[in-house]
Coordinates of C-alpha atoms and ligand atoms in Angstrom, one line a residue:
M1 CA 5.7 16.7 3.3
N2 CA 5.7 12.9 3.6
K3 CA 8.3 13.0 6.3
K4 CA 6.9 12.1 9.7
K5 CA 7.0 15.1 11.9
K6 CA 6.3 15.1 15.5
L7 CA 3.0 16.7 16.4
R8 CA 3.2 19.6 18.8
R9 CA -0.1 18.6 20.5
S10 CA -1.6 15.4 21.6
G11 CA -4.4 13.9 19.5
A12 CA -7.0 14.7 22.1
K13 CA -5.9 18.3 22.4
I14 CA -6.0 18.7 18.6
M15 CA -9.5 17.3 18.4
T16 CA -10.8 19.5 21.3
S17 CA -9.2 22.6 19.8
L18 CA -10.7 21.7 16.4
I19 CA -14.1 21.4 17.9
L20 CA -13.7 24.7 19.8
L21 CA -12.6 26.3 16.5
L22 CA -16.1 25.5 15.1
G23 CA -17.6 28.3 17.2
S24 CA -21.1 29.1 16.2
L25 CA -21.2 26.3 13.7
S26 CA -21.2 23.8 16.6
Y27 CA -24.9 24.1 17.1
I28 CA -25.5 22.9 13.5
M29 CA -23.2 20.1 14.2
V30 CA -25.2 19.2 17.3
L31 CA -28.3 19.4 15.2
A32 CA -26.8 17.1 12.6
V33 CA -25.9 14.6 15.2
I34 CA -29.3 14.7 16.9
N35 CA -31.0 14.3 13.5
G36 CA -28.7 11.5 12.5
S37 CA -29.3 9.6 15.7
F38 CA -33.1 10.1 15.7
G39 CA -33.2 9.2 12.1
F40 CA -31.5 5.9 12.7
I41 CA -33.7 5.2 15.7
C42 CA -36.8 5.9 13.6
A43 CA -35.5 3.5 10.9
M44 CA -35.1 0.9 13.6
G45 CA -38.6 1.9 14.9
V46 CA -40.3 0.7 11.7
T47 CA -39.0 -2.9 12.1
L48 CA -39.3 -2.7 15.9
M49 CA -43.0 -1.9 15.6
G50 CA -43.3 -5.0 13.5
A51 CA -41.7 -7.0 16.3
V52 CA -44.0 -5.3 18.8
G53 CA -47.0 -6.3 16.6
V54 CA -45.8 -9.9 16.5
A55 CA -45.2 -9.9 20.3
K56 CA -48.7 -8.7 20.9
A57 CA -50.1 -11.4 18.6
L58 CA -48.1 -13.9 20.7
G59 CA -50.0 -12.8 23.7
E60 CA -47.6 -10.3 25.2
S61 CA -49.4 -7.6 27.2
I62 CA -48.7 -4.5 25.2
A63 CA -50.5 -1.2 25.9
L64 CA -50.6 -0.2 22.2
S65 CA -53.5 -1.2 20.0
Y66 CA -52.7 -2.8 16.6
G67 CA -53.9 0.4 14.9
L68 CA -51.5 2.5 16.9
I69 CA -48.7 0.1 16.2
I70 CA -49.2 0.3 12.5
G71 CA -49.7 4.1 12.8
L72 CA -46.4 4.4 14.7
A73 CA -44.6 2.2 12.1
V74 CA -45.8 4.5 9.3
G75 CA -45.0 7.6 11.4
F76 CA -41.5 6.4 12.1
G77 CA -41.0 5.7 8.4
A78 CA -42.2 9.2 7.4
L79 CA -40.2 10.9 10.2
R80 CA -37.1 8.9 9.1
G81 CA -37.4 10.5 5.7
L82 CA -37.7 14.0 7.1
L83 CA -34.9 13.6 9.6
R84 CA -32.7 12.1 6.9
Y85 CA -33.3 15.2 4.8
I86 CA -32.5 17.5 7.7
E87 CA -29.4 15.5 8.5
Q88 CA -28.1 15.6 5.0
Y89 CA -28.9 19.3 4.8
S90 CA -27.1 20.2 7.9
N91 CA -24.1 17.9 7.0
H92 CA -23.7 19.7 3.7
Y93 CA -24.3 23.0 5.3
I94 CA -21.6 22.3 7.8
A95 CA -19.2 21.0 5.1
F96 CA -19.5 24.1 3.0
R97 CA -19.7 26.6 5.8
L98 CA -16.8 25.0 7.4
L99 CA -14.6 25.3 4.4
A100 CA -15.5 29.0 4.3
V101 CA -14.9 29.5 8.0
L102 CA -11.6 27.7 8.1
R103 CA -10.3 29.5 5.0
D104 CA -11.4 32.7 6.5
K105 CA -9.6 32.1 9.7
I106 CA -6.5 31.0 7.9
F107 CA -6.5 34.0 5.7
A108 CA -7.0 36.3 8.7
A109 CA -4.1 34.7 10.4
L110 CA -2.0 35.0 7.2
R111 CA -3.0 38.6 6.9
L112 CA -1.7 39.3 10.4
L113 CA 1.5 37.3 9.8
S114 CA 2.3 38.9 6.4
P115 CA 4.5 40.1 5.2
A116 CA 7.2 39.4 7.9
K117 CA 6.5 35.8 8.9
L118 CA 5.6 34.7 5.4
E119 CA 9.1 35.4 4.2
S120 CA 10.5 32.7 6.4
K121 CA 7.6 30.2 5.9
Q122 CA 7.7 28.1 2.8
K123 CA 5.0 29.3 0.4
G124 CA 4.4 25.7 -0.7
S125 CA 3.4 24.5 2.8
I126 CA 1.0 27.4 3.1
I127 CA -0.7 26.5 -0.2
A128 CA -0.9 22.9 1.0
M129 CA -2.5 24.1 4.1
I130 CA -5.1 26.2 2.4
T131 CA -6.0 23.4 0.0
S132 CA -5.4 19.9 1.3
D133 CA -5.3 20.4 5.0
I134 CA -8.6 22.2 5.1
E135 CA -10.2 19.5 3.0
V136 CA -8.9 16.9 5.4
L137 CA -10.3 18.8 8.3
E138 CA -13.7 19.1 6.5
V139 CA -13.8 15.4 6.4
F140 CA -13.0 15.3 10.0
Y141 CA -15.8 17.6 11.0
A142 CA -18.5 16.5 8.6
H143 CA -17.7 12.8 8.3
T144 CA -15.8 11.8 11.4
I145 CA -17.0 13.5 14.5
S146 CA -20.7 13.2 13.7
P147 CA -20.7 9.4 12.8
I148 CA -18.8 8.8 16.1
C149 CA -21.4 10.8 18.1
I150 CA -24.3 9.2 16.3
A151 CA -22.8 5.7 17.0
I152 CA -22.5 6.5 20.7
I153 CA -26.0 7.9 21.0
V154 CA -27.7 5.2 19.0
S155 CA -25.8 2.4 20.7
A156 CA -26.6 3.8 24.2
A157 CA -30.2 4.1 23.2
V158 CA -30.4 0.5 22.0
V159 CA -28.7 -0.8 25.1
L160 CA -31.1 1.0 27.4
F161 CA -34.2 0.1 25.3
T162 CA -33.2 -3.6 25.1
G163 CA -32.4 -3.7 28.8
F164 CA -35.6 -2.1 29.9
V165 CA -38.0 -3.6 27.4
S166 CA -36.5 -7.0 26.9
S167 CA -33.5 -8.3 28.9
W168 CA -30.3 -6.9 30.3
W169 CA -28.5 -10.0 29.1
L170 CA -29.4 -9.1 25.6
A171 CA -28.4 -5.5 26.3
F172 CA -25.0 -6.7 27.5
V173 CA -24.5 -8.7 24.3
A174 CA -25.3 -5.6 22.2
L175 CA -22.9 -3.5 24.3
V176 CA -20.1 -6.0 23.8
G177 CA -20.9 -6.1 20.1
F178 CA -20.8 -2.3 19.7
V179 CA -17.5 -2.1 21.5
T180 CA -16.0 -4.9 19.4
I181 CA -17.3 -3.7 16.0
G182 CA -16.9 0.0 16.6
I183 CA -13.6 0.1 18.5
I184 CA -11.6 -3.1 18.7
V185 CA -12.0 -4.4 15.2
P186 CA -11.2 -1.0 13.6
L187 CA -8.2 -0.5 15.8
I188 CA -6.8 -3.9 14.9
S189 CA -7.4 -3.6 11.2
S190 CA -6.4 0.1 11.0
K191 CA -2.8 -0.7 11.9
R192 CA -2.5 -3.0 8.9
L193 CA -4.5 -0.7 6.7
K194 CA -2.4 2.2 7.6
A195 CA 0.8 0.5 6.7
S196 CA -0.4 -0.7 3.4
G197 CA -2.0 2.7 2.7
V198 CA 1.4 4.4 3.3
R199 CA 3.1 1.9 1.0
Y200 CA 0.5 2.4 -1.7
R201 CA 0.6 6.2 -1.6
A202 CA 4.4 6.2 -1.8
E203 CA 4.4 3.8 -4.7
F204 CA 1.6 5.8 -6.4
A205 CA 3.5 9.1 -6.0
S206 CA 6.8 7.6 -7.2
F207 CA 5.1 6.0 -10.3
N208 CA 3.3 9.3 -11.1
A209 CA 6.6 11.3 -10.9
Y210 CA 8.5 8.8 -13.1
F211 CA 5.7 8.6 -15.6
L212 CA 5.3 12.4 -15.9
D213 CA 9.1 12.8 -16.1
S214 CA 9.2 10.3 -18.9
I215 CA 6.5 12.2 -20.8
K216 CA 8.2 15.5 -20.3
G217 CA 11.5 14.1 -21.6
I218 CA 10.0 12.1 -24.4
K219 CA 11.8 14.1 -27.0
D220 CA 15.2 13.3 -25.5
L221 CA 14.2 9.6 -25.1
V222 CA 13.3 9.5 -28.8
L223 CA 16.5 11.3 -29.8
N224 CA 18.6 8.9 -27.8
N225 CA 16.6 5.9 -29.0
A226 CA 16.1 5.1 -25.3
G227 CA 12.3 4.5 -25.6
K228 CA 12.4 0.7 -25.2
E229 CA 14.4 0.8 -22.0
R230 CA 12.2 3.5 -20.6
E231 CA 9.1 1.5 -21.5
K232 CA 10.4 -1.5 -19.7
E233 CA 11.0 0.5 -16.6
V234 CA 7.6 2.1 -16.7
N235 CA 6.0 -1.3 -17.0
H236 CA 8.1 -2.6 -14.1
R237 CA 7.0 0.3 -11.9
S238 CA 3.5 -0.1 -13.0
D239 CA 3.6 -3.8 -11.9
L240 CA 5.0 -2.7 -8.5
L241 CA 2.1 -0.2 -8.2
L242 CA -0.4 -2.9 -9.1
T243 CA 1.0 -5.2 -6.4
E244 CA 0.6 -2.5 -3.8
T245 CA -2.9 -1.7 -5.0
K246 CA -3.9 -5.4 -4.8
K247 CA -2.4 -5.6 -1.2
L248 CA -4.3 -2.5 -0.2
K249 CA -7.6 -3.7 -1.7
R250 CA -7.1 -7.1 -0.1
D251 CA -6.5 -5.5 3.3
T252 CA -9.5 -3.2 2.9
T253 CA -11.7 -6.1 1.9
K254 CA -10.4 -8.1 4.8
A255 CA -11.2 -5.3 7.2
A256 CA -14.7 -5.0 5.8
A257 CA -15.2 -8.8 5.9
A258 CA -14.0 -8.9 9.5
T259 CA -16.6 -6.3 10.4
E260 CA -19.4 -8.2 8.7
L261 CA -18.3 -11.4 10.3
W262 CA -18.4 -9.9 13.7
V263 CA -21.8 -8.4 13.1
S264 CA -23.1 -11.8 12.0
A265 CA -21.5 -13.3 15.1
F266 CA -23.1 -10.9 17.5
I267 CA -26.5 -11.4 15.8
L268 CA -26.2 -15.1 16.3
I269 CA -25.0 -14.7 19.9
A270 CA -28.0 -12.4 20.6
L271 CA -30.3 -14.9 19.1
A272 CA -28.8 -17.8 21.1
V273 CA -28.9 -15.8 24.3
G274 CA -32.5 -14.8 23.6
I275 CA -33.5 -18.5 22.9
L276 CA -31.7 -19.6 26.1
L277 CA -33.5 -17.0 28.2
V278 CA -36.8 -18.1 26.8
A279 CA -35.9 -21.8 27.4
Q280 CA -35.0 -20.9 31.0
G281 CA -38.3 -19.2 31.3
T282 CA -36.8 -15.8 32.4
L283 CA -38.0 -14.1 29.2
S284 CA -41.3 -14.3 27.3
I285 CA -41.1 -15.0 23.5
G286 CA -42.7 -11.7 22.7
R287 CA -40.1 -9.6 24.6
M288 CA -37.3 -11.8 23.3
I289 CA -38.4 -11.0 19.7
I290 CA -38.5 -7.3 20.4
G291 CA -35.0 -7.4 22.0
V292 CA -33.4 -9.5 19.4
V293 CA -34.9 -7.4 16.6
A294 CA -33.6 -4.3 18.3
V295 CA -30.1 -5.7 18.5
F296 CA -30.3 -7.0 14.9
G297 CA -31.0 -3.6 13.4
S298 CA -28.6 -1.6 15.6
F299 CA -25.2 -2.2 14.1
G300 CA -25.4 0.3 11.3
P301 CA -23.8 3.3 13.1
V302 CA -20.9 1.2 14.5
I303 CA -20.3 -0.3 11.0
A304 CA -20.1 3.3 9.8
I305 CA -17.4 4.0 12.3
S306 CA -15.3 1.0 11.1
A307 CA -15.6 2.4 7.6
L308 CA -14.4 5.9 8.6
P309 CA -11.5 7.4 6.7
G310 CA -8.9 5.2 8.2
D311 CA -6.1 7.8 8.5
L312 CA -6.8 9.7 11.6
T313 CA -3.1 10.4 11.8
Q314 CA -3.4 12.5 8.6
T315 CA -6.3 14.4 10.1
L316 CA -4.4 15.1 13.3
A317 CA -1.3 16.2 11.4
A318 CA -3.5 18.6 9.2
G319 CA -5.2 19.9 12.4
D320 CA -1.9 20.4 14.1
R321 CA -0.5 22.4 11.2
V322 CA -3.6 24.6 10.9
L323 CA -3.6 25.2 14.7
N324 CA 0.1 26.1 14.6
L325 CA -0.6 28.7 12.0
L326 CA -3.5 30.1 13.9
A327 CA -1.4 30.3 17.1
E328 CA 1.6 31.8 15.4
E329 CA 2.4 35.2 16.9
P330 CA 2.7 37.9 14.2
A331 CA 6.0 39.9 14.1
V332 CA 4.0 43.1 14.6
R333 CA 0.4 43.8 15.4
P334 CA -1.3 46.5 13.4
V335 CA -1.8 49.8 15.2
T336 CA -5.5 50.5 15.0
N337 CA -6.1 53.5 17.3
G338 CA -2.9 55.3 16.6
K339 CA -2.1 58.8 15.3
T340 CA -2.6 59.7 11.7
I341 CA 0.0 61.6 9.8
D342 CA 0.6 63.7 6.7
F343 CA 4.2 63.0 5.7
E344 CA 6.5 65.9 6.2
K345 CA 9.8 64.3 7.4
L346 CA 11.3 61.0 8.4
E347 CA 14.1 60.6 10.9
V348 CA 15.9 57.4 11.7
N349 CA 18.2 57.5 14.6
N350 CA 20.6 54.8 15.8
L351 CA 18.4 52.1 14.5
S352 CA 19.5 48.5 15.2
F353 CA 17.8 45.3 14.0
S354 CA 18.3 41.6 13.8
Y355 CA 15.9 39.0 12.4
D356 CA 16.8 36.3 14.9
G357 CA 17.9 38.3 17.9
K358 CA 21.5 37.2 17.4
T359 CA 22.9 38.2 14.0
P360 CA 22.9 42.0 13.7
V361 CA 21.6 43.1 10.3
L362 CA 21.4 46.8 11.0
S363 CA 23.3 48.6 13.7
D364 CA 23.2 52.2 14.6
V365 CA 21.7 53.4 11.3
S366 CA 20.7 57.0 11.1
I367 CA 19.1 58.6 8.0
R368 CA 16.6 61.3 7.3
A369 CA 14.4 62.3 4.5
E370 CA 12.3 65.4 4.1
K371 CA 9.4 66.4 1.8
G372 CA 10.6 66.9 -1.7
E373 CA 13.9 65.1 -1.3
I374 CA 15.3 62.1 -3.1
V375 CA 17.5 60.2 -0.7
G376 CA 19.7 57.5 -2.0
I377 CA 21.0 54.4 -0.2
V378 CA 23.7 52.4 -1.8
G379 CA 25.3 49.3 -0.5
K380 CA 26.4 45.8 -1.2
S381 CA 24.1 42.9 -1.5
G382 CA 23.0 41.6 1.9
S383 CA 24.0 44.8 3.8
G384 CA 20.4 45.3 5.0
K385 CA 19.0 47.8 2.5
S386 CA 15.7 46.0 2.0
T387 CA 15.5 45.3 5.7
L388 CA 15.7 49.0 6.4
L389 CA 12.8 49.7 4.0
K390 CA 10.7 47.0 5.6
L391 CA 11.3 48.5 9.0
L392 CA 10.2 51.9 7.6
L393 CA 6.9 50.3 6.9
R394 CA 6.9 48.4 10.2
F395 CA 6.7 45.0 8.7
W396 CA 9.0 44.0 11.5
Q397 CA 9.4 45.5 15.0
K398 CA 12.5 47.6 15.3
D399 CA 14.9 46.5 18.1
K400 CA 16.7 49.6 19.2
G401 CA 16.7 53.3 18.1
E402 CA 14.1 55.5 16.6
I403 CA 12.0 55.7 13.4
N404 CA 10.0 58.9 13.6
Y405 CA 7.6 60.3 11.0
N406 CA 6.9 64.0 11.6
G407 CA 8.4 63.4 15.0
I408 CA 6.0 60.6 15.9
D409 CA 7.3 57.2 16.8
I410 CA 6.4 54.7 14.1
D411 CA 4.9 52.3 16.7
E412 CA 2.3 55.0 17.6
I413 CA 1.2 55.7 14.0
D414 CA -2.0 54.1 12.8
T415 CA -1.0 51.3 10.4
D416 CA -3.6 52.4 7.8
S417 CA -2.3 55.9 7.9
L418 CA 1.3 54.7 7.6
L419 CA 0.5 52.7 4.6
D420 CA -1.4 55.6 3.1
N421 CA 1.7 57.8 3.5
V422 CA 4.4 55.4 2.6
T423 CA 4.5 53.0 -0.4
L424 CA 7.1 50.4 -1.1
V425 CA 8.0 49.1 -4.5
S426 CA 9.8 45.9 -3.6
Q427 CA 12.5 44.1 -5.5
E428 CA 9.9 41.7 -6.9
T429 CA 6.5 42.7 -8.1
Y430 CA 3.8 40.2 -8.0
L431 CA 1.2 40.3 -10.8
F432 CA -2.2 38.7 -10.2
D433 CA -3.8 36.6 -12.9
E434 CA -6.2 39.4 -13.8
T435 CA -6.0 42.2 -16.4
I436 CA -3.2 44.7 -16.4
E437 CA -5.7 47.3 -15.4
D438 CA -6.9 45.3 -12.4
N439 CA -3.3 44.8 -11.4
L440 CA -2.7 48.5 -11.4
R441 CA -6.0 49.2 -9.7
I442 CA -5.0 47.4 -6.5
A443 CA -3.0 50.6 -5.8
K444 CA -6.1 52.7 -6.1
A445 CA -9.5 51.0 -6.6
D446 CA -11.4 54.1 -7.8
A447 CA -8.7 55.4 -10.2
T448 CA -9.8 56.8 -13.5
M449 CA -8.4 55.5 -16.7
E450 CA -6.5 58.8 -17.2
E451 CA -4.9 58.4 -13.8
I452 CA -3.9 54.8 -14.6
E453 CA -2.3 55.8 -17.9
A454 CA -0.5 58.8 -16.4
A455 CA 1.0 56.6 -13.7
C456 CA 2.1 54.1 -16.4
K457 CA 3.6 56.8 -18.5
L458 CA 5.6 58.0 -15.5
A459 CA 6.9 54.5 -15.0
S460 CA 7.8 54.2 -18.6
V461 CA 5.5 51.2 -19.2
H462 CA 2.5 52.8 -21.0
D463 CA 3.9 52.2 -24.5
F464 CA 4.7 48.6 -23.7
I465 CA 1.2 47.9 -22.4
L466 CA -0.3 49.3 -25.6
T467 CA 1.7 46.7 -27.6
L468 CA 0.0 43.8 -25.6
P469 CA -2.9 42.0 -27.5
D470 CA -5.7 43.7 -25.5
G471 CA -3.7 46.7 -24.1
Y472 CA -4.7 47.4 -20.5
Q473 CA -7.3 44.7 -20.7
T474 CA -4.8 41.9 -21.4
R475 CA -4.9 39.2 -18.8
V476 CA -1.6 38.6 -17.2
G477 CA -2.1 34.8 -17.2
M478 CA -2.5 34.9 -21.0
L479 CA 1.0 36.2 -21.2
G480 CA 2.4 33.2 -19.3
D481 CA 5.9 34.0 -18.2
N482 CA 6.2 36.4 -21.1
L483 CA 6.5 39.5 -19.0
S484 CA 10.1 40.3 -18.3
S485 CA 11.3 41.2 -14.8
G486 CA 11.9 44.8 -16.0
E487 CA 8.3 45.1 -17.3
K488 CA 6.9 43.7 -14.1
Q489 CA 9.1 46.1 -12.2
R490 CA 7.8 49.1 -14.1
I491 CA 4.2 48.0 -13.5
G492 CA 5.1 47.9 -9.8
L493 CA 6.5 51.4 -10.1
A494 CA 3.3 52.5 -11.9
R495 CA 1.3 51.1 -9.0
A496 CA 3.4 53.2 -6.6
F497 CA 2.8 56.4 -8.6
L498 CA -0.9 55.6 -8.8
R499 CA -1.2 55.0 -5.1
G500 CA -0.1 58.6 -4.6
S501 CA 1.6 58.3 -1.2
E502 CA 3.8 61.2 -0.1
L503 CA 6.8 59.0 0.5
I504 CA 7.8 56.3 -2.0
L505 CA 10.4 53.7 -1.1
L506 CA 12.0 52.2 -4.1
D507 CA 14.0 49.0 -3.6
E508 CA 16.2 48.6 -6.7
P509 CA 13.6 50.1 -9.0
T510 CA 15.8 49.9 -12.0
S511 CA 17.8 46.7 -11.4
N512 CA 16.1 44.8 -14.2
V513 CA 15.7 47.7 -16.6
D514 CA 18.0 48.6 -19.4
S515 CA 19.8 51.9 -19.3
I516 CA 17.4 53.7 -21.7
N517 CA 14.4 52.9 -19.5
E518 CA 16.4 53.6 -16.4
G519 CA 17.1 57.0 -17.7
I520 CA 13.4 57.6 -18.4
I521 CA 12.4 56.3 -15.0
L522 CA 15.0 58.3 -13.2
K523 CA 13.9 61.4 -15.1
A524 CA 10.3 60.7 -14.1
L525 CA 11.3 60.3 -10.5
K526 CA 13.2 63.6 -10.6
E527 CA 10.0 65.3 -11.9
Q528 CA 7.9 63.6 -9.2
K529 CA 10.3 64.9 -6.6
R530 CA 8.8 68.3 -6.5
K531 CA 5.6 66.7 -5.2
K532 CA 6.9 63.5 -3.5
S533 CA 9.7 62.3 -1.4
I534 CA 11.6 59.3 -2.5
I535 CA 14.0 56.9 -0.8
L536 CA 15.9 55.1 -3.5
V537 CA 17.8 51.9 -2.7
S538 CA 20.3 50.5 -5.2
H539 CA 23.7 48.9 -5.5
R540 CA 24.2 50.8 -8.7
E541 CA 26.0 54.1 -8.5
S542 CA 24.5 55.3 -11.7
T543 CA 21.0 55.3 -10.2
M544 CA 22.2 57.6 -7.5
A545 CA 22.8 60.5 -9.9
I546 CA 19.4 61.9 -9.1
A547 CA 19.7 61.7 -5.3
D548 CA 20.0 64.8 -3.2
R549 CA 21.7 62.9 -0.4
I550 CA 23.4 59.5 -0.5
Y551 CA 23.9 57.1 2.4
R552 CA 26.4 54.4 1.8
S553 CA 26.0 51.1 3.6
K554 CA 28.8 48.7 4.6
I555 CA 27.8 45.2 5.7
E556 CA 25.8 45.5 8.9
N557 CA 26.2 49.3 9.0
I558 CA 24.7 52.1 7.1
T559 CA 26.8 55.2 7.7
D560 CA 25.7 58.7 7.1
K561 CA 28.4 59.8 4.7
K562 CA 27.0 62.9 3.3
N563 CA 27.4 63.3 -0.4
E564 CA 25.8 66.5 -1.5
A565 CA 24.5 66.3 -5.0
Ligands
ATP601 N1 13.1 37.4 6.7 C1 14.4 37.2 7.0 N2 14.7 36.4 8.0 C2 16.0 36.3 8.4 N3 17.0 36.9 7.7 C3 16.8 37.7 6.7 C4 15.4 37.9 6.3 N4 15.4 38.8 5.3 C5 16.7 39.1 5.0 N5 17.5 38.4 5.9 C6 19.0 38.6 6.0 O1 19.3 39.9 6.4 C7 20.4 40.3 5.7 C8 20.1 41.6 4.9 O2 19.2 41.3 3.9 P1 18.6 42.4 3.0 O3 17.6 41.8 2.1 O4 18.1 43.6 3.8 O5 19.8 42.9 2.2 P2 19.9 43.9 0.9 O6 20.9 44.9 1.3 O7 18.6 44.4 0.5 O8 20.5 43.0 -0.2 P3 20.3 43.0 -1.8 O9 21.1 44.1 -2.4 O10 20.8 41.7 -2.3 O11 18.8 43.2 -2.0 C9 20.9 39.2 4.8 O12 21.9 38.5 5.4 C10 19.7 38.3 4.7 O13 20.0 37.0 4.5
MG602 MG1 17.4 44.1 -1.1

């Protein structure tokens, strides 16, 4: 993840797309920006009214009475408080809503992409996306865009106010100050900060990894009496980390100091220009005071920009990854207005398929299955058995040939109806960190306890579940990795029985099960057969004993060698 990858989009494109992604949240963002800007202007208003009062006392002709000036100052103060509240409120609202909206969008995209595209994507990077990338983006929306907008609005307002009320020379000084402090200084220091940030993070990660590793292996260190050596190395690495930390802190402090220095410099310049203008007689003292006070108090928003989370590159990379995922084309789109079916028969004719468009995985495969049949498919590992089952559920789009249910092309069948009729028990069953009962219930949310137990008995896992500490109420997480593959597999099988589909596709249902349990499961399947149709995939011949018809697959080709049972 640390490797530098080229971004697919330009920075500007990423930012625009991210803002467009906000959708209906954007108006709250606008509200936050307006509130933030007015809030700051109100805060300035309090001191500015002081300056106006002083100017009036110095004989400046000002249309406001003293009472009104004081009233305005108090009003600005009160308004500042209120606006601040609204600003904070909308910022937090955005932050939380944003996380929800982004997660929602990503899950929706994943839902469409699964299961096909997720096989090829690394699970790790998706988890990173859902956690850290979204957090990074939240910072971008809630704490990057709005400070920038606020700085632009407030700075423009100050320049205009100073220009019109006091002097355009002072306004010009302010403008140069804003550009210097808000853009030039951060750009210069961000280069150095970024470099030391990268070094610091690398050192930090390496130290952490080494330290954790040492703790994990502490037993072996003690056994080999290698503790002293290890301690030396830990100390050495800790010193390295300390050096990088110091460098980073020094650079951060330097950057902050540079900003402060420039602020002071521009305040002095404004003061000098103001005095000069008064000396030349082009500006009255009163208006000079108002202008200079306005400039003095106006650097807050640009200082905030210079203190922004320095690493915009990280934000852009996160944005790019999220946008890539959202733009990813799914392997198949769900059919929503298709035909519904009640499974009677399945016919696969001359089916060909390849994942990458080049390497054929299935070519010219023909099989059929009718209600009440057990159809067996045997073949070597990698010959495309699991692929065939995935195609039968339309996880991928078939390339050539036909897959027809009840004579209807699979691409015309409503996806919900297809999934109601056909259930796949895949080679690996995933169990959620919930109770065993909850894990079974995902197959049928409103199942009664009797139904659940019946399904588990069929799958030969009921007795095992009863031996768990809390039976069906045992949390899977509590068991750690203590469930064997075979036990998981049988829970997967129980799910399929509970789901009650007419056609059950079993991908190596007994590969991790001992021969006693295999016998029990196969017997259960055979009993089910009167009610259900089953397609049974295995590379074990023994499993095929119960099949009515067997197809044997060679690599890249499943041939229909009839083998009447
Ligand atoms: N998502 C995928 N993308 C690209 N290639 C894939 C994908 N899934 C499987 N393959 C490839 O397709 C071929 C067939 O795989 P498949 O899983 O269907 O074989 P299988 O017969 O089920 O094997 P096994 O008996 O080991 O389960 C293999 O060469 C595999 O590497
Ligand atoms: Mg397989």
